[in-house]
mmCIF file with all atom_site columns, C-alpha atoms in Angstrom:
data_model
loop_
_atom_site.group_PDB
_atom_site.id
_atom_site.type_symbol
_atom_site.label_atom_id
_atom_site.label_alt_id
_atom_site.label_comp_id
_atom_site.label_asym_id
_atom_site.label_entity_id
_atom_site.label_seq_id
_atom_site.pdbx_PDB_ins_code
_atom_site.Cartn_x
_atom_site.Cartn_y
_atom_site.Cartn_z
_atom_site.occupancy
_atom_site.B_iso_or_equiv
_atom_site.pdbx_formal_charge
_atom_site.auth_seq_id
_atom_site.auth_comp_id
_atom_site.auth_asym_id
_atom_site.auth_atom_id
_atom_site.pdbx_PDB_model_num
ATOM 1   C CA . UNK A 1 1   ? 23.385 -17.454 20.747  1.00 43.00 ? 12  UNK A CA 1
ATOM 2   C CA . UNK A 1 2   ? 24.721 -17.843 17.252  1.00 44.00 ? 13  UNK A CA 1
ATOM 3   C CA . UNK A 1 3   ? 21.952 -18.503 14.350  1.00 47.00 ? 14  UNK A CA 1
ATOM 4   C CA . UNK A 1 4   ? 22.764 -20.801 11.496  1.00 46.00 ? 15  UNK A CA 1
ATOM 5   C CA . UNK A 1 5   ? 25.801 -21.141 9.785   1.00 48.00 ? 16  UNK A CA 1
ATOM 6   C CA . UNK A 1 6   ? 28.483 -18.400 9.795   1.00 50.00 ? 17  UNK A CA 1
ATOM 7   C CA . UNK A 1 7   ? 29.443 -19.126 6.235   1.00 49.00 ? 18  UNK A CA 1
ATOM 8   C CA . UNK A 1 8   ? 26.023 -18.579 5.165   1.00 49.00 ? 19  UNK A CA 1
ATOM 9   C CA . UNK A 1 9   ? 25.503 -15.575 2.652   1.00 53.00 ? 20  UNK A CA 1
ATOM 10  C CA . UNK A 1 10  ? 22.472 -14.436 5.443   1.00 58.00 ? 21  UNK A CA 1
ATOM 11  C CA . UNK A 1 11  ? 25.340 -13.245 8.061   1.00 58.00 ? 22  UNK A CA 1
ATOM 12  C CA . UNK A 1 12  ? 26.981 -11.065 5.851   1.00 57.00 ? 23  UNK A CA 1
ATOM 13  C CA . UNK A 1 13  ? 27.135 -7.927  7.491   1.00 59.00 ? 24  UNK A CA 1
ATOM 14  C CA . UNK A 1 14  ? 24.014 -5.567  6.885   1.00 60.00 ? 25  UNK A CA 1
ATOM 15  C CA . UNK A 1 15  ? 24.894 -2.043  5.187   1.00 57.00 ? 26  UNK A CA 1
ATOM 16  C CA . UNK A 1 16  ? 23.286 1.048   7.116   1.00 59.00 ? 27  UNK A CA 1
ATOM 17  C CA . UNK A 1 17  ? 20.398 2.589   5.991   1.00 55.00 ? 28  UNK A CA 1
ATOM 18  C CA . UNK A 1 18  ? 21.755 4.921   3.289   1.00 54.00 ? 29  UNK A CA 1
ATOM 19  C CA . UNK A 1 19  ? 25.058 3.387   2.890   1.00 56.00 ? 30  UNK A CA 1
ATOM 20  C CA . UNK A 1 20  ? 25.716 3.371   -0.670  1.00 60.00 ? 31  UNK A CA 1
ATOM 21  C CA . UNK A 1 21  ? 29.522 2.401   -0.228  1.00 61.00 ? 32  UNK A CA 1
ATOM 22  C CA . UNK A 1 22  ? 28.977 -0.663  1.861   1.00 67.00 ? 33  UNK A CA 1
ATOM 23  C CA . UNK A 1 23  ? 31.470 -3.202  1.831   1.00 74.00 ? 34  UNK A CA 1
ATOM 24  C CA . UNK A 1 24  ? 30.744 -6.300  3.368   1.00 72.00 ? 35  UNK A CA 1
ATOM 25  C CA . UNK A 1 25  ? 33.252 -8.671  5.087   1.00 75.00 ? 36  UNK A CA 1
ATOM 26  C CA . UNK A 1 26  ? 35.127 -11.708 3.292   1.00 78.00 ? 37  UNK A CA 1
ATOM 27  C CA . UNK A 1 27  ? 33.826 -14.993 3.916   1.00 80.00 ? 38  UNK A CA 1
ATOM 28  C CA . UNK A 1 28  ? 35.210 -17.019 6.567   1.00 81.00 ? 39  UNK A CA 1
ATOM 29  C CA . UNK A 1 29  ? 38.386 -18.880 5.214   1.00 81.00 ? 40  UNK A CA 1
ATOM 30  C CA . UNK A 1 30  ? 38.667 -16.616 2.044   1.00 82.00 ? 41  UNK A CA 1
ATOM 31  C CA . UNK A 1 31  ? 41.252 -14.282 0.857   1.00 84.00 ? 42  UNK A CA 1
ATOM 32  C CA . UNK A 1 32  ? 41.370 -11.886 -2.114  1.00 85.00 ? 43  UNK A CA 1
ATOM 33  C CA . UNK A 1 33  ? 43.760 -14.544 -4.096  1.00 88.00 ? 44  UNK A CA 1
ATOM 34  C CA . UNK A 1 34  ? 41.406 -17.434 -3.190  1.00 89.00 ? 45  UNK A CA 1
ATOM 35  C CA . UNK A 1 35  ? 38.422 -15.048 -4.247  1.00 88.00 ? 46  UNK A CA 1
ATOM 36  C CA . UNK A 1 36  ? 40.231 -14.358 -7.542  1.00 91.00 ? 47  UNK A CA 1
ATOM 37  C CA . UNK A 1 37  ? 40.875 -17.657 -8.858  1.00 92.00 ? 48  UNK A CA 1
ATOM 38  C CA . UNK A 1 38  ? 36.974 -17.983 -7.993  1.00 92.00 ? 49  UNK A CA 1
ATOM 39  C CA . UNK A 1 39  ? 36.094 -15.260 -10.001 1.00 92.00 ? 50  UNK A CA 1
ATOM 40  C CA . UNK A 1 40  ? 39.120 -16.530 -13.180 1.00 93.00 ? 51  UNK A CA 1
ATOM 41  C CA . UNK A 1 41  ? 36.695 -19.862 -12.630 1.00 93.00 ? 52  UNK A CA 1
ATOM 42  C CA . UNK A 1 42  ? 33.143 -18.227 -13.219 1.00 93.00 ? 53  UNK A CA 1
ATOM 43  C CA . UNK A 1 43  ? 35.145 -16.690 -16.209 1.00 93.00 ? 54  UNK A CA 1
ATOM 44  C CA . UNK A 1 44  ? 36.230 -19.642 -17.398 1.00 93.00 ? 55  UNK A CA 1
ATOM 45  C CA . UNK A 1 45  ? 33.329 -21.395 -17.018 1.00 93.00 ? 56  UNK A CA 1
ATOM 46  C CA . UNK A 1 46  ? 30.801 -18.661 -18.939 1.00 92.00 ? 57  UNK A CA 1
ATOM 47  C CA . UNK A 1 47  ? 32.958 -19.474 -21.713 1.00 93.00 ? 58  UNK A CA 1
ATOM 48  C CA . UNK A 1 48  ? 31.355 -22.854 -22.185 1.00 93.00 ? 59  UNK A CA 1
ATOM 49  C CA . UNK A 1 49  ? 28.608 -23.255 -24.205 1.00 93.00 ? 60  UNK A CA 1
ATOM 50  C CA . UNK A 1 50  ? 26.296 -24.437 -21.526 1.00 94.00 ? 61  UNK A CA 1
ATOM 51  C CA . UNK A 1 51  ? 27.770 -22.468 -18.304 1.00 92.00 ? 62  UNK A CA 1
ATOM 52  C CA . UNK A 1 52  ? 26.555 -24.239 -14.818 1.00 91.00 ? 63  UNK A CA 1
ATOM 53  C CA . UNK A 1 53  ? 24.179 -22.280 -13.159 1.00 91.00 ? 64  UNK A CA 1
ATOM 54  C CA . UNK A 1 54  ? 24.524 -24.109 -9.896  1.00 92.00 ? 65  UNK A CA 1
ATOM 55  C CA . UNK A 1 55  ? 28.620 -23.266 -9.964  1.00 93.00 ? 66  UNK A CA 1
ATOM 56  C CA . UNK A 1 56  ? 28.214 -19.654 -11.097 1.00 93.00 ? 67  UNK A CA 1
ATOM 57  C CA . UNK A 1 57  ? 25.891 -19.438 -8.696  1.00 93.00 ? 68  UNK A CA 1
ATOM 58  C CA . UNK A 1 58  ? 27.588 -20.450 -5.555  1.00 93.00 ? 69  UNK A CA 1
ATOM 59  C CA . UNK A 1 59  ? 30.522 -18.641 -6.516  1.00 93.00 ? 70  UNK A CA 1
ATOM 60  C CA . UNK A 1 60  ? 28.945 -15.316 -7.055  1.00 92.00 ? 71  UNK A CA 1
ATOM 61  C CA . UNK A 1 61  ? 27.854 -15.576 -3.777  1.00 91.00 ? 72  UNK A CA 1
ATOM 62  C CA . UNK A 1 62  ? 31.192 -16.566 -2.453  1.00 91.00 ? 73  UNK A CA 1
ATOM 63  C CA . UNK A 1 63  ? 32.917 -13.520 -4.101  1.00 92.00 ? 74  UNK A CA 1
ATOM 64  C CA . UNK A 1 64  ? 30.374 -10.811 -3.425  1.00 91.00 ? 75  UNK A CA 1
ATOM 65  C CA . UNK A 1 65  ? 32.636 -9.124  -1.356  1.00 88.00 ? 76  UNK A CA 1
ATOM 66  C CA . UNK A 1 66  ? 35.616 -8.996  -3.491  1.00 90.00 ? 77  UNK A CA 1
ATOM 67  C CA . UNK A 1 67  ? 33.399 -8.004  -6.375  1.00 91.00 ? 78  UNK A CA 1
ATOM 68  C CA . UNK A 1 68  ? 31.817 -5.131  -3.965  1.00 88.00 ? 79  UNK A CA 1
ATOM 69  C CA . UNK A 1 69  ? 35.339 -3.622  -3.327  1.00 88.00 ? 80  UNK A CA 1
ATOM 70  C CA . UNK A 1 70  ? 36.023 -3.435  -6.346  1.00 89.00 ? 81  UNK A CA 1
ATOM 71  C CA . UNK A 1 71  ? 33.312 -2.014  -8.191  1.00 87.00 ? 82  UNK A CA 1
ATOM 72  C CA . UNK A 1 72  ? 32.941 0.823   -4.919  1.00 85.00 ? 83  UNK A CA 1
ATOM 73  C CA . UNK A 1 73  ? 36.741 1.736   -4.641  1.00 87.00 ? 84  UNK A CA 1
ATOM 74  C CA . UNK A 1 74  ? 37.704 1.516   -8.833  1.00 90.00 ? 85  UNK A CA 1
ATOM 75  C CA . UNK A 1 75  ? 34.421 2.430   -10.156 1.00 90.00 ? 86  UNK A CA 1
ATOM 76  C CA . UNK A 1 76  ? 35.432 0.255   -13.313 1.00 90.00 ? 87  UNK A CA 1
ATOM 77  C CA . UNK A 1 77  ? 33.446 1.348   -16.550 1.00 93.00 ? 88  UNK A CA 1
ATOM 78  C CA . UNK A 1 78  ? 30.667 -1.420  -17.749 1.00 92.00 ? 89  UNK A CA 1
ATOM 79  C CA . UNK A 1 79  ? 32.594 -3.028  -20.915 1.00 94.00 ? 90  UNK A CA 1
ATOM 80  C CA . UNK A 1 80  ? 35.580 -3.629  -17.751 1.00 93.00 ? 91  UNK A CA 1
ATOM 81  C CA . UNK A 1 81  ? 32.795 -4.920  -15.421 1.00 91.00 ? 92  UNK A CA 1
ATOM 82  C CA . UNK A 1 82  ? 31.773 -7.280  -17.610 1.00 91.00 ? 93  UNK A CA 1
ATOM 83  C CA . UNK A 1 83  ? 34.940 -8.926  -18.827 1.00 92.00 ? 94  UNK A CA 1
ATOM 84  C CA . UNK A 1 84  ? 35.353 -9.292  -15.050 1.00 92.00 ? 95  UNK A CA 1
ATOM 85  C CA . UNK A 1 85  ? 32.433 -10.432 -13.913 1.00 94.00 ? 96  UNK A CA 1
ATOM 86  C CA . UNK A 1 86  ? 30.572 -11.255 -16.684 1.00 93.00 ? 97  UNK A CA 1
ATOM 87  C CA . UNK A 1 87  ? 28.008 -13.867 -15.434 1.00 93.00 ? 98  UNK A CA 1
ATOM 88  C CA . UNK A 1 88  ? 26.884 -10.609 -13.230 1.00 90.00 ? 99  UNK A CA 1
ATOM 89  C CA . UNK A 1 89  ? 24.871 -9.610  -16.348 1.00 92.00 ? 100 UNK A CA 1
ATOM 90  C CA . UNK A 1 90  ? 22.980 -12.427 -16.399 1.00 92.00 ? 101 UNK A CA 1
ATOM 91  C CA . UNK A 1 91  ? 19.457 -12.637 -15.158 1.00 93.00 ? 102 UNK A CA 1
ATOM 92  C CA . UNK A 1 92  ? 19.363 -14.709 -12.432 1.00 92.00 ? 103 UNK A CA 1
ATOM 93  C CA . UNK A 1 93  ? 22.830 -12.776 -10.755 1.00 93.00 ? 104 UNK A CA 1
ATOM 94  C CA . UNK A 1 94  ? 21.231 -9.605  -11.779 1.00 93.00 ? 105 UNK A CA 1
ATOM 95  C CA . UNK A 1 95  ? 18.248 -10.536 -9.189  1.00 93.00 ? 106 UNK A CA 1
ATOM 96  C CA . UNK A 1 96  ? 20.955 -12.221 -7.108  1.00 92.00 ? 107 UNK A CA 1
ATOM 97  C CA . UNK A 1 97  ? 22.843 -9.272  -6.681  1.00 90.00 ? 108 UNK A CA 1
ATOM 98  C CA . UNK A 1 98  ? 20.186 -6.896  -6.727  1.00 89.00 ? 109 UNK A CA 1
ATOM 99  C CA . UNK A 1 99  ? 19.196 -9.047  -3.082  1.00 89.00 ? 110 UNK A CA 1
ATOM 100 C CA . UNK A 1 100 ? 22.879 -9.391  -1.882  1.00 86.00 ? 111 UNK A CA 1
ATOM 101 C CA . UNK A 1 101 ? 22.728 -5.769  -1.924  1.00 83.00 ? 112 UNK A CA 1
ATOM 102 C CA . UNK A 1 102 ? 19.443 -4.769  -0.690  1.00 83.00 ? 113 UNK A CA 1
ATOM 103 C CA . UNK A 1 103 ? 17.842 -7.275  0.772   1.00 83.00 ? 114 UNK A CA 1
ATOM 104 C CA . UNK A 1 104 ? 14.687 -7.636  -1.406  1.00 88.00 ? 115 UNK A CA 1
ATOM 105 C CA . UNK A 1 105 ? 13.470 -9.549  -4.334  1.00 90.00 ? 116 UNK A CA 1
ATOM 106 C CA . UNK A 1 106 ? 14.073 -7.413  -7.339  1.00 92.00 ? 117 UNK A CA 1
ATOM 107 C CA . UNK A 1 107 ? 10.454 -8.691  -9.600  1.00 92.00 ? 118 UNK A CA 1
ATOM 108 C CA . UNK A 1 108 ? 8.736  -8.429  -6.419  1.00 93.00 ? 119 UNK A CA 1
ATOM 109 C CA . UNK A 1 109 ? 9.902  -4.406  -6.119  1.00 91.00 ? 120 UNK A CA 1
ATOM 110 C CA . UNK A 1 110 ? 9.240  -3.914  -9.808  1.00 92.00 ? 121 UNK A CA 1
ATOM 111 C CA . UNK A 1 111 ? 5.825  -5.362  -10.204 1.00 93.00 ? 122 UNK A CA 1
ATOM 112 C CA . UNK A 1 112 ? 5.040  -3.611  -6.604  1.00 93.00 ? 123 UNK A CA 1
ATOM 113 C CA . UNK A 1 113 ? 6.356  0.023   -8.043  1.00 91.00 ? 124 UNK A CA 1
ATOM 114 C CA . UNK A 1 114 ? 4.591  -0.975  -11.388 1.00 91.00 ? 125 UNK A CA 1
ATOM 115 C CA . UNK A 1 115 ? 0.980  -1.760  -9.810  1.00 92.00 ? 126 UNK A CA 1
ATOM 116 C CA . UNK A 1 116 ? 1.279  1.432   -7.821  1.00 92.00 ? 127 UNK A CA 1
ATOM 117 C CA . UNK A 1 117 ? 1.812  3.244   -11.207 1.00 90.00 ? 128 UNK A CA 1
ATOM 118 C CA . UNK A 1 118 ? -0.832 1.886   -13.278 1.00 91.00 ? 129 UNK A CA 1
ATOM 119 C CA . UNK A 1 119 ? -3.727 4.124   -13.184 1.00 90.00 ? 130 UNK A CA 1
ATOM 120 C CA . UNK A 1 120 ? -1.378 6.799   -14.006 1.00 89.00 ? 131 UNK A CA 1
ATOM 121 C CA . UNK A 1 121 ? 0.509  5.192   -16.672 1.00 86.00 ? 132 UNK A CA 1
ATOM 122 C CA . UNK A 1 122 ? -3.537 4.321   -18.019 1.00 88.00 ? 133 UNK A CA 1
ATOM 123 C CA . UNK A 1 123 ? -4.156 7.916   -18.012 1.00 88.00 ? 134 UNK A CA 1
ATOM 124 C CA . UNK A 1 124 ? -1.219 8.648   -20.158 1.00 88.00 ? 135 UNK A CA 1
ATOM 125 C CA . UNK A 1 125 ? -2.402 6.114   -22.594 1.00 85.00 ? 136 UNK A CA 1
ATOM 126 C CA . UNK A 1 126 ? -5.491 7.282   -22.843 1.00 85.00 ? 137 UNK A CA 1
ATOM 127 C CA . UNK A 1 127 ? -4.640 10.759  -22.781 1.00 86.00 ? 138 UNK A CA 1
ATOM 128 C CA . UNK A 1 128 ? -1.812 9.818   -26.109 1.00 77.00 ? 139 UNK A CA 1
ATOM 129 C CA . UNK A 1 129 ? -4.469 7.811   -28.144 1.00 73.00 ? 140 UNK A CA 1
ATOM 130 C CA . UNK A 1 130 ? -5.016 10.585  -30.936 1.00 58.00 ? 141 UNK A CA 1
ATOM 131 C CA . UNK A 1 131 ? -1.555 11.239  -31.526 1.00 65.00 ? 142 UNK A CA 1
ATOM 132 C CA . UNK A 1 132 ? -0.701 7.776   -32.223 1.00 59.00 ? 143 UNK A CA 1
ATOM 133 C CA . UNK A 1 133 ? -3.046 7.028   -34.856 1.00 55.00 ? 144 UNK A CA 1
ATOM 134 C CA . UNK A 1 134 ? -4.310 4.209   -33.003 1.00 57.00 ? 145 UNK A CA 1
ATOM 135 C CA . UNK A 1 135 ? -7.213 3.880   -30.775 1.00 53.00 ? 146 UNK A CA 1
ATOM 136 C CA . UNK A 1 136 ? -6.322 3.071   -27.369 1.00 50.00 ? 147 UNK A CA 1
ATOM 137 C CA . UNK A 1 137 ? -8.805 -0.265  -27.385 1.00 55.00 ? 148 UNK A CA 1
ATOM 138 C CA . UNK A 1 138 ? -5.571 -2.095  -29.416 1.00 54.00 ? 149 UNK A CA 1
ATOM 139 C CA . UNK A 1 139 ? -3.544 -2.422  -26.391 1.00 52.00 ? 150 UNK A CA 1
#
């Protein structure tokens, strides 16, 4: 029994647990030159002065895997990363990648980790209030 559409970004294949060098399948159709002149696209289109989230968007997704391989098998520095890629650094891909990846909502991990951290991070506070100069009622 197949479930949804095979071109749909939820049947990529699922990394082990523990796999940090997953690499997931192209999409159905693609190539690595069709994923390419994608990714020259998104970089010609984050040149414009409003960029179209809907079109970065969709093509992130599209070249995830190309995008994957490269950053696992050429480790490229950050400053190369993001002349390639560079609507990855934006917000919304960083939460949109940080999903592709994992599987989870990335604010929805933070604020969890944060909540479950916030007695103790209270206690430092309070513990730090005389060698700030300030009380710790200002914050």
């Amino acid at each position: 029994m197949k479930r949804g559409n095979q071109d749909s970004p939820r049947n990529v294949k699922k990394p082990k647990r523990f796999e940090i060098n997953f690499l997931p399948n192209m999409p159905s159709g693609e190539n690595e030159s069709s994923m390419e002149s994608k990714r020259l696209e998104i970089v010609e289109e984050m040149k414009k002065r409003h960029p179209s989230s809907t079109l970065i968007a969709q093509y992130m997704d599209i070249t995830f895997s190309l995008r994957r391989k490269e950053l696992v098998e050429k480790e490229p520095s950050v400053k190369e990363t993001l002349q390639r890629w560079p609507a990855l650094f934006r917000e919304s891909q960083i939460i949109a990648e940080f999903n592709r990846i994992t599987s989870k909502n990335l604010k929805q991990e933070f604020f969890s980790a944060l909540d479950k951290h916030t007695s103790r991070f209270l206690e430092v506070f309070e513990s730090k209030k005389g060698t700030t100069g300030k009380s710790s009622r200002s914050f």
